[in-house]
PDB file of C-alpha atoms in Angstrom:
ATOM      1  CA  UNK A   9      61.087  14.525 -25.984  1.00 40.00           C
ATOM      2  CA  UNK A  10      57.704  13.404 -24.606  1.00 49.00           C
ATOM      3  CA  UNK A  11      55.678  10.730 -26.261  1.00 58.00           C
ATOM      4  CA  UNK A  12      53.067  11.641 -28.878  1.00 73.00           C
ATOM      5  CA  UNK A  13      49.625  11.919 -27.365  1.00 78.00           C
ATOM      6  CA  UNK A  14      48.502   9.168 -29.788  1.00 84.00           C
ATOM      7  CA  UNK A  15      51.049   6.773 -28.334  1.00 83.00           C
ATOM      8  CA  UNK A  16      49.981   7.666 -24.785  1.00 81.00           C
ATOM      9  CA  UNK A  17      46.335   7.064 -25.442  1.00 83.00           C
ATOM     10  CA  UNK A  18      46.874   3.795 -27.473  1.00 82.00           C
ATOM     11  CA  UNK A  19      49.164   2.260 -24.913  1.00 80.00           C
ATOM     12  CA  UNK A  20      50.214  -1.271 -25.833  1.00 80.00           C
ATOM     13  CA  UNK A  21      46.711  -2.470 -26.825  1.00 80.00           C
ATOM     14  CA  UNK A  22      46.408  -0.700 -30.184  1.00 87.00           C
ATOM     15  CA  UNK A  23      48.558  -0.900 -33.382  1.00 86.00           C
ATOM     16  CA  UNK A  24      49.125   2.703 -34.472  1.00 87.00           C
ATOM     17  CA  UNK A  25      49.576   3.846 -38.066  1.00 86.00           C
ATOM     18  CA  UNK A  26      52.978   5.385 -38.748  1.00 85.00           C
ATOM     19  CA  UNK A  27      51.168   8.265 -40.492  1.00 82.00           C
ATOM     20  CA  UNK A  28      50.885  11.458 -38.445  1.00 87.00           C
ATOM     21  CA  UNK A  29      48.197  13.954 -39.379  1.00 87.00           C
ATOM     22  CA  UNK A  30      50.720  16.458 -40.646  1.00 84.00           C
ATOM     23  CA  UNK A  31      52.127  13.887 -42.990  1.00 79.00           C
ATOM     24  CA  UNK A  32      48.707  12.704 -44.289  1.00 79.00           C
ATOM     25  CA  UNK A  33      48.424  12.399 -48.106  1.00 75.00           C
ATOM     26  CA  UNK A  34      46.137  15.443 -48.218  1.00 76.00           C
ATOM     27  CA  UNK A  35      48.963  17.547 -46.605  1.00 80.00           C
ATOM     28  CA  UNK A  36      51.857  16.059 -48.604  1.00 76.00           C
ATOM     29  CA  UNK A  37      54.942  18.207 -49.292  1.00 79.00           C
ATOM     30  CA  UNK A  38      54.429  20.454 -46.295  1.00 86.00           C
ATOM     31  CA  UNK A  39      57.523  21.847 -44.621  1.00 87.00           C
ATOM     32  CA  UNK A  40      58.644  20.257 -41.339  1.00 88.00           C
ATOM     33  CA  UNK A  41      57.374  23.389 -39.546  1.00 89.00           C
ATOM     34  CA  UNK A  42      53.932  23.129 -41.118  1.00 88.00           C
ATOM     35  CA  UNK A  43      53.594  19.434 -40.481  1.00 87.00           C
ATOM     36  CA  UNK A  44      54.881  19.765 -36.966  1.00 87.00           C
ATOM     37  CA  UNK A  45      52.263  22.528 -36.238  1.00 87.00           C
ATOM     38  CA  UNK A  46      49.446  20.294 -37.359  1.00 88.00           C
ATOM     39  CA  UNK A  47      50.799  17.193 -35.357  1.00 86.00           C
ATOM     40  CA  UNK A  48      51.324  19.208 -32.227  1.00 85.00           C
ATOM     41  CA  UNK A  49      47.878  20.943 -32.112  1.00 84.00           C
ATOM     42  CA  UNK A  50      45.702  18.071 -33.200  1.00 89.00           C
ATOM     43  CA  UNK A  51      42.980  16.595 -30.782  1.00 91.00           C
ATOM     44  CA  UNK A  52      42.744  12.900 -30.152  1.00 92.00           C
ATOM     45  CA  UNK A  53      39.778  10.636 -29.424  1.00 93.00           C
ATOM     46  CA  UNK A  54      39.700   7.002 -28.422  1.00 94.00           C
ATOM     47  CA  UNK A  55      36.476   4.984 -29.279  1.00 95.00           C
ATOM     48  CA  UNK A  56      35.301   1.517 -28.665  1.00 95.00           C
ATOM     49  CA  UNK A  57      34.068  -1.004 -31.260  1.00 94.00           C
ATOM     50  CA  UNK A  58      30.534  -0.141 -32.255  1.00 94.00           C
ATOM     51  CA  UNK A  59      30.804   3.490 -31.173  1.00 96.00           C
ATOM     52  CA  UNK A  60      29.778   6.196 -33.528  1.00 96.00           C
ATOM     53  CA  UNK A  61      32.368   8.880 -34.640  1.00 96.00           C
ATOM     54  CA  UNK A  62      29.700  10.924 -36.265  1.00 95.00           C
ATOM     55  CA  UNK A  63      26.069  10.495 -37.497  1.00 95.00           C
ATOM     56  CA  UNK A  64      24.744  11.202 -40.944  1.00 93.00           C
ATOM     57  CA  UNK A  65      23.331  14.803 -40.757  1.00 92.00           C
ATOM     58  CA  UNK A  66      25.686  15.916 -37.927  1.00 93.00           C
ATOM     59  CA  UNK A  67      27.374  19.299 -38.596  1.00 92.00           C
ATOM     60  CA  UNK A  68      30.577  18.615 -40.634  1.00 90.00           C
ATOM     61  CA  UNK A  69      32.850  20.579 -38.259  1.00 91.00           C
ATOM     62  CA  UNK A  70      35.603  18.070 -37.675  1.00 92.00           C
ATOM     63  CA  UNK A  71      38.015  15.855 -39.687  1.00 91.00           C
ATOM     64  CA  UNK A  72      39.887  12.870 -38.452  1.00 93.00           C
ATOM     65  CA  UNK A  73      42.956  10.758 -39.183  1.00 92.00           C
ATOM     66  CA  UNK A  74      42.413   7.146 -38.139  1.00 94.00           C
ATOM     67  CA  UNK A  75      45.510   6.279 -36.100  1.00 94.00           C
ATOM     68  CA  UNK A  76      44.297   2.855 -35.119  1.00 94.00           C
ATOM     69  CA  UNK A  77      41.204   0.655 -35.881  1.00 93.00           C
ATOM     70  CA  UNK A  78      38.753   0.633 -38.690  1.00 92.00           C
ATOM     71  CA  UNK A  79      35.677   2.680 -39.440  1.00 94.00           C
ATOM     72  CA  UNK A  80      32.618   1.823 -41.695  1.00 92.00           C
ATOM     73  CA  UNK A  81      31.035   4.652 -43.570  1.00 92.00           C
ATOM     74  CA  UNK A  82      27.219   4.149 -43.879  1.00 89.00           C
ATOM     75  CA  UNK A  83      24.450   5.969 -45.551  1.00 87.00           C
ATOM     76  CA  UNK A  84      20.714   5.871 -44.598  1.00 87.00           C
ATOM     77  CA  UNK A  85      18.199   6.545 -47.325  1.00 84.00           C
ATOM     78  CA  UNK A  86      14.681   7.947 -47.034  1.00 82.00           C
ATOM     79  CA  UNK A  87      13.096   4.547 -47.061  1.00 82.00           C
ATOM     80  CA  UNK A  88      15.214   3.489 -44.100  1.00 82.00           C
ATOM     81  CA  UNK A  89      17.640   1.333 -46.045  1.00 81.00           C
ATOM     82  CA  UNK A  90      21.249   1.326 -44.861  1.00 82.00           C
ATOM     83  CA  UNK A  91      24.192   0.695 -47.112  1.00 82.00           C
ATOM     84  CA  UNK A  92      28.017   0.658 -46.600  1.00 83.00           C
ATOM     85  CA  UNK A  93      29.847   3.133 -48.779  1.00 83.00           C
ATOM     86  CA  UNK A  94      33.363   2.498 -47.615  1.00 85.00           C
ATOM     87  CA  UNK A  95      35.643   0.962 -44.954  1.00 87.00           C
ATOM     88  CA  UNK A  96      38.496   3.193 -43.791  1.00 89.00           C
ATOM     89  CA  UNK A  97      41.585   1.768 -41.954  1.00 88.00           C
ATOM     90  CA  UNK A  98      44.463   3.130 -39.813  1.00 89.00           C
ATOM     91  CA  UNK A  99      46.227   5.705 -41.858  1.00 87.00           C
ATOM     92  CA  UNK A 100      43.108   6.794 -43.655  1.00 88.00           C
ATOM     93  CA  UNK A 101      41.274  10.143 -43.481  1.00 85.00           C
ATOM     94  CA  UNK A 102      37.633  10.573 -42.390  1.00 90.00           C
ATOM     95  CA  UNK A 103      35.387  13.659 -42.411  1.00 88.00           C
ATOM     96  CA  UNK A 104      36.802  15.301 -45.553  1.00 80.00           C
ATOM     97  CA  UNK A 105      33.304  16.864 -46.009  1.00 79.00           C
ATOM     98  CA  UNK A 106      34.584  19.563 -43.496  1.00 83.00           C
ATOM     99  CA  UNK A 107      36.291  21.212 -46.451  1.00 76.00           C
ATOM    100  CA  UNK A 108      32.952  21.750 -48.338  1.00 74.00           C
ATOM    101  CA  UNK A 109      30.356  24.212 -47.557  1.00 69.00           C
ATOM    102  CA  UNK A 110      27.456  21.760 -47.301  1.00 66.00           C
ATOM    103  CA  UNK A 111      27.369  21.986 -43.558  1.00 82.00           C
ATOM    104  CA  UNK A 112      26.634  18.364 -42.522  1.00 88.00           C
ATOM    105  CA  UNK A 113      28.143  14.944 -42.940  1.00 90.00           C
ATOM    106  CA  UNK A 114      26.413  13.165 -45.718  1.00 88.00           C
ATOM    107  CA  UNK A 115      27.253   9.696 -44.195  1.00 91.00           C
ATOM    108  CA  UNK A 116      27.630   8.187 -40.768  1.00 94.00           C
ATOM    109  CA  UNK A 117      30.856   6.645 -39.396  1.00 95.00           C
ATOM    110  CA  UNK A 118      30.950   3.761 -36.913  1.00 95.00           C
ATOM    111  CA  UNK A 119      33.865   1.966 -35.435  1.00 95.00           C
ATOM    112  CA  UNK A 120      34.440  -1.693 -36.561  1.00 92.00           C
ATOM    113  CA  UNK A 121      37.160  -2.072 -33.940  1.00 92.00           C
ATOM    114  CA  UNK A 122      38.473  -0.113 -30.996  1.00 94.00           C
ATOM    115  CA  UNK A 123      39.676   3.062 -32.763  1.00 95.00           C
ATOM    116  CA  UNK A 124      41.908   6.094 -32.079  1.00 94.00           C
ATOM    117  CA  UNK A 125      41.473   9.290 -34.061  1.00 95.00           C
ATOM    118  CA  UNK A 126      43.596  12.480 -34.419  1.00 93.00           C
ATOM    119  CA  UNK A 127      42.061  15.556 -36.031  1.00 92.00           C
ATOM    120  CA  UNK A 128      40.873  19.145 -35.968  1.00 91.00           C
ATOM    121  CA  UNK A 129      37.697  21.136 -35.626  1.00 90.00           C
ATOM    122  CA  UNK A 130      36.815  23.551 -38.464  1.00 89.00           C
ATOM    123  CA  UNK A 131      37.620  26.575 -36.359  1.00 89.00           C
ATOM    124  CA  UNK A 132      41.068  25.266 -35.276  1.00 89.00           C
ATOM    125  CA  UNK A 133      41.980  24.244 -38.834  1.00 88.00           C
ATOM    126  CA  UNK A 134      40.977  27.619 -40.323  1.00 88.00           C
ATOM    127  CA  UNK A 135      43.196  29.256 -37.764  1.00 90.00           C
ATOM    128  CA  UNK A 136      46.065  27.018 -38.935  1.00 89.00           C
ATOM    129  CA  UNK A 137      45.540  27.913 -42.594  1.00 89.00           C
ATOM    130  CA  UNK A 138      45.586  31.653 -41.759  1.00 91.00           C
ATOM    131  CA  UNK A 139      49.005  31.185 -40.129  1.00 90.00           C
ATOM    132  CA  UNK A 140      50.360  28.653 -42.733  1.00 89.00           C
ATOM    133  CA  UNK A 141      48.682  29.408 -46.132  1.00 89.00           C
ATOM    134  CA  UNK A 142      50.519  26.678 -47.861  1.00 87.00           C
ATOM    135  CA  UNK A 143      48.516  24.084 -45.977  1.00 86.00           C
ATOM    136  CA  UNK A 144      45.366  25.216 -47.846  1.00 84.00           C
ATOM    137  CA  UNK A 145      47.118  25.108 -51.158  1.00 82.00           C
ATOM    138  CA  UNK A 146      48.269  21.497 -50.589  1.00 78.00           C
ATOM    139  CA  UNK A 147      44.683  20.405 -49.863  1.00 78.00           C
ATOM    140  CA  UNK A 148      43.611  21.756 -53.192  1.00 75.00           C
ATOM    141  CA  UNK A 149      46.434  19.871 -55.029  1.00 72.00           C
ATOM    142  CA  UNK A 150      45.854  16.504 -53.421  1.00 68.00           C
ATOM    143  CA  UNK A 151      42.099  16.031 -53.106  1.00 67.00           C
ATOM    144  CA  UNK A 152      42.155  14.506 -56.705  1.00 62.00           C
ATOM    145  CA  UNK A 153      43.673  11.338 -55.093  1.00 59.00           C
ATOM    146  CA  UNK A 154      40.337  10.615 -53.518  1.00 58.00           C
ATOM    147  CA  UNK A 155      38.598  11.243 -56.831  1.00 60.00           C
ATOM    148  CA  UNK A 156      40.892   8.791 -58.567  1.00 62.00           C
ATOM    149  CA  UNK A 157      40.157   6.125 -55.950  1.00 58.00           C
ATOM    150  CA  UNK A 158      36.328   6.478 -56.527  1.00 56.00           C
ATOM    151  CA  UNK A 159      36.891   6.376 -60.287  1.00 60.00           C
ATOM    152  CA  UNK A 160      38.609   3.010 -59.887  1.00 58.00           C
ATOM    153  CA  UNK A 161      35.737   1.629 -57.964  1.00 55.00           C
ATOM    154  CA  UNK A 162      33.364   2.618 -60.683  1.00 56.00           C
ATOM    155  CA  UNK A 163      35.556   0.651 -63.136  1.00 55.00           C
ATOM    156  CA  UNK A 164      35.118  -2.478 -61.099  1.00 54.00           C
ATOM    157  CA  UNK A 165      31.422  -2.092 -61.425  1.00 52.00           C
ATOM    158  CA  UNK A 166      31.675  -2.271 -65.193  1.00 53.00           C
ATOM    159  CA  UNK A 167      32.606  -5.968 -65.013  1.00 51.00           C
ATOM    160  CA  UNK A 168      29.452  -7.726 -66.209  1.00 59.00           C
ATOM    161  CA  UNK A 169      29.945 -11.173 -64.623  1.00 80.00           C
ATOM    162  CA  UNK A 170      28.736 -10.870 -61.012  1.00 84.00           C
ATOM    163  CA  UNK A 171      31.401 -13.492 -59.752  1.00 88.00           C
ATOM    164  CA  UNK A 172      34.213 -11.568 -61.313  1.00 87.00           C
ATOM    165  CA  UNK A 173      32.811  -8.294 -60.021  1.00 84.00           C
ATOM    166  CA  UNK A 174      32.496  -9.639 -56.496  1.00 88.00           C
ATOM    167  CA  UNK A 175      35.971 -11.123 -56.511  1.00 88.00           C
ATOM    168  CA  UNK A 176      37.368  -7.793 -57.781  1.00 86.00           C
ATOM    169  CA  UNK A 177      35.668  -5.926 -54.907  1.00 85.00           C
ATOM    170  CA  UNK A 178      36.818  -8.481 -52.282  1.00 89.00           C
ATOM    171  CA  UNK A 179      40.383  -8.255 -53.767  1.00 88.00           C
ATOM    172  CA  UNK A 180      40.317  -4.421 -53.379  1.00 82.00           C
ATOM    173  CA  UNK A 181      39.110  -4.708 -49.756  1.00 84.00           C
ATOM    174  CA  UNK A 182      41.730  -7.473 -49.030  1.00 85.00           C
ATOM    175  CA  UNK A 183      44.510  -5.246 -50.566  1.00 82.00           C
ATOM    176  CA  UNK A 184      43.617  -2.324 -48.286  1.00 77.00           C
ATOM    177  CA  UNK A 185      42.573  -4.110 -45.161  1.00 79.00           C
ATOM    178  CA  UNK A 186      43.655  -7.701 -45.298  1.00 83.00           C
ATOM    179  CA  UNK A 187      46.562  -9.550 -43.611  1.00 86.00           C
ATOM    180  CA  UNK A 188      48.554 -12.464 -45.001  1.00 88.00           C
ATOM    181  CA  UNK A 189      48.072 -15.959 -43.697  1.00 89.00           C
ATOM    182  CA  UNK A 190      49.191 -19.443 -44.926  1.00 89.00           C
ATOM    183  CA  UNK A 191      46.010 -19.874 -46.829  1.00 90.00           C
ATOM    184  CA  UNK A 192      45.900 -16.425 -48.459  1.00 91.00           C
ATOM    185  CA  UNK A 193      44.750 -12.916 -47.589  1.00 91.00           C
ATOM    186  CA  UNK A 194      42.426 -12.701 -44.664  1.00 90.00           C
ATOM    187  CA  UNK A 195      39.691 -10.069 -44.127  1.00 88.00           C
ATOM    188  CA  UNK A 196      39.289 -10.018 -40.425  1.00 80.00           C
ATOM    189  CA  UNK A 197      36.109  -7.983 -40.050  1.00 77.00           C
ATOM    190  CA  UNK A 198      32.573  -8.774 -41.173  1.00 74.00           C
ATOM    191  CA  UNK A 199      31.227  -7.925 -44.610  1.00 78.00           C
ATOM    192  CA  UNK A 200      27.528  -8.504 -44.773  1.00 78.00           C
ATOM    193  CA  UNK A 201      25.644  -9.475 -47.977  1.00 78.00           C
ATOM    194  CA  UNK A 202      24.117  -6.001 -47.798  1.00 73.00           C
ATOM    195  CA  UNK A 203      27.574  -4.466 -47.772  1.00 76.00           C
ATOM    196  CA  UNK A 204      28.766  -6.467 -50.738  1.00 82.00           C
ATOM    197  CA  UNK A 205      25.492  -5.776 -52.551  1.00 78.00           C
ATOM    198  CA  UNK A 206      26.144  -2.082 -52.443  1.00 69.00           C
ATOM    199  CA  UNK A 207      29.898  -2.385 -53.253  1.00 75.00           C
ATOM    200  CA  UNK A 208      29.263  -4.503 -56.339  1.00 78.00           C
ATOM    201  CA  UNK A 209      25.952  -2.895 -57.424  1.00 73.00           C
ATOM    202  CA  UNK A 210      24.263  -6.275 -57.402  1.00 77.00           C
ATOM    203  CA  UNK A 211      21.123  -7.753 -55.663  1.00 80.00           C
ATOM    204  CA  UNK A 212      21.591  -9.501 -52.452  1.00 80.00           C
ATOM    205  CA  UNK A 213      20.408 -12.848 -53.884  1.00 85.00           C
ATOM    206  CA  UNK A 214      23.004 -12.550 -56.645  1.00 87.00           C
ATOM    207  CA  UNK A 215      25.702 -11.961 -54.068  1.00 88.00           C
ATOM    208  CA  UNK A 216      24.663 -15.135 -52.160  1.00 89.00           C
ATOM    209  CA  UNK A 217      24.957 -17.145 -55.470  1.00 90.00           C
ATOM    210  CA  UNK A 218      28.299 -15.596 -56.439  1.00 91.00           C
ATOM    211  CA  UNK A 219      29.716 -16.220 -52.854  1.00 91.00           C
ATOM    212  CA  UNK A 220      28.760 -19.875 -53.176  1.00 92.00           C
ATOM    213  CA  UNK A 221      30.382 -20.038 -56.648  1.00 93.00           C
ATOM    214  CA  UNK A 222      33.612 -18.471 -55.416  1.00 93.00           C
ATOM    215  CA  UNK A 223      33.712 -20.845 -52.426  1.00 92.00           C
ATOM    216  CA  UNK A 224      33.052 -23.924 -54.695  1.00 93.00           C
ATOM    217  CA  UNK A 225      35.874 -22.779 -57.023  1.00 93.00           C
ATOM    218  CA  UNK A 226      38.314 -22.414 -54.071  1.00 93.00           C
ATOM    219  CA  UNK A 227      38.935 -18.702 -54.665  1.00 93.00           C
ATOM    220  CA  UNK A 228      37.572 -17.853 -51.212  1.00 92.00           C
ATOM    221  CA  UNK A 229      37.329 -19.671 -47.972  1.00 92.00           C
ATOM    222  CA  UNK A 230      35.061 -18.866 -45.003  1.00 87.00           C
ATOM    223  CA  UNK A 231      36.854 -19.727 -41.742  1.00 85.00           C
ATOM    224  CA  UNK A 232      36.009 -18.647 -38.214  1.00 81.00           C
ATOM    225  CA  UNK A 233      33.784 -15.966 -39.607  1.00 78.00           C
ATOM    226  CA  UNK A 234      36.683 -14.513 -41.562  1.00 84.00           C
ATOM    227  CA  UNK A 235      36.925 -14.368 -45.280  1.00 89.00           C
ATOM    228  CA  UNK A 236      40.089 -15.682 -46.968  1.00 91.00           C
ATOM    229  CA  UNK A 237      41.083 -14.923 -50.607  1.00 92.00           C
ATOM    230  CA  UNK A 238      43.267 -17.808 -51.737  1.00 89.00           C
ATOM    231  CA  UNK A 239      44.106 -16.763 -55.340  1.00 67.00           C
TER     232      UNK A 239
END
């Protein structure tokens, strides 16, 4: 059996997620034939750190599984301000707006690391659904998982104390994207105060003070531009 195209493109320089697009959460419980059809016919792209996967306002005609790397989801407002909505890691799904009828991506996606994606154009995916109707049914059944995740984030914003709220947000980021070290859980990519301001719903000045308080209390450590959660 020949190697998966993802493995060929990644080579030895990228750590691939074990998740294949046909086994992604949004397609859970597909038959081996259905999952195999998705895996076989997906298109792959390799992007460098800083490269844009898609811009806010681009036609939403493609969806992606992140096989390796991390992607930051940004939104630009009319006044020119830019906020970070989410950070997606290897094994996560990007471009789910393709399933709606709005026509454009409401956010932009930029690579935080060298990244490999695996996905489908709208046309190719619609052809798959016509051949395998159960794929469409599974999408309807599993999109609620994304809604539950967003609901959990809203719950963290209800914490009134800014230090506790910030630590809760950092803990969630570390849980999804961090790696273990002798000092705690390390977040190995940059999170600006602007990013944390949006994720916590607090002003940047408040974030600066809360970060200092968390450092003074020993709950977090800043080392080599990496953030470590010790508790």
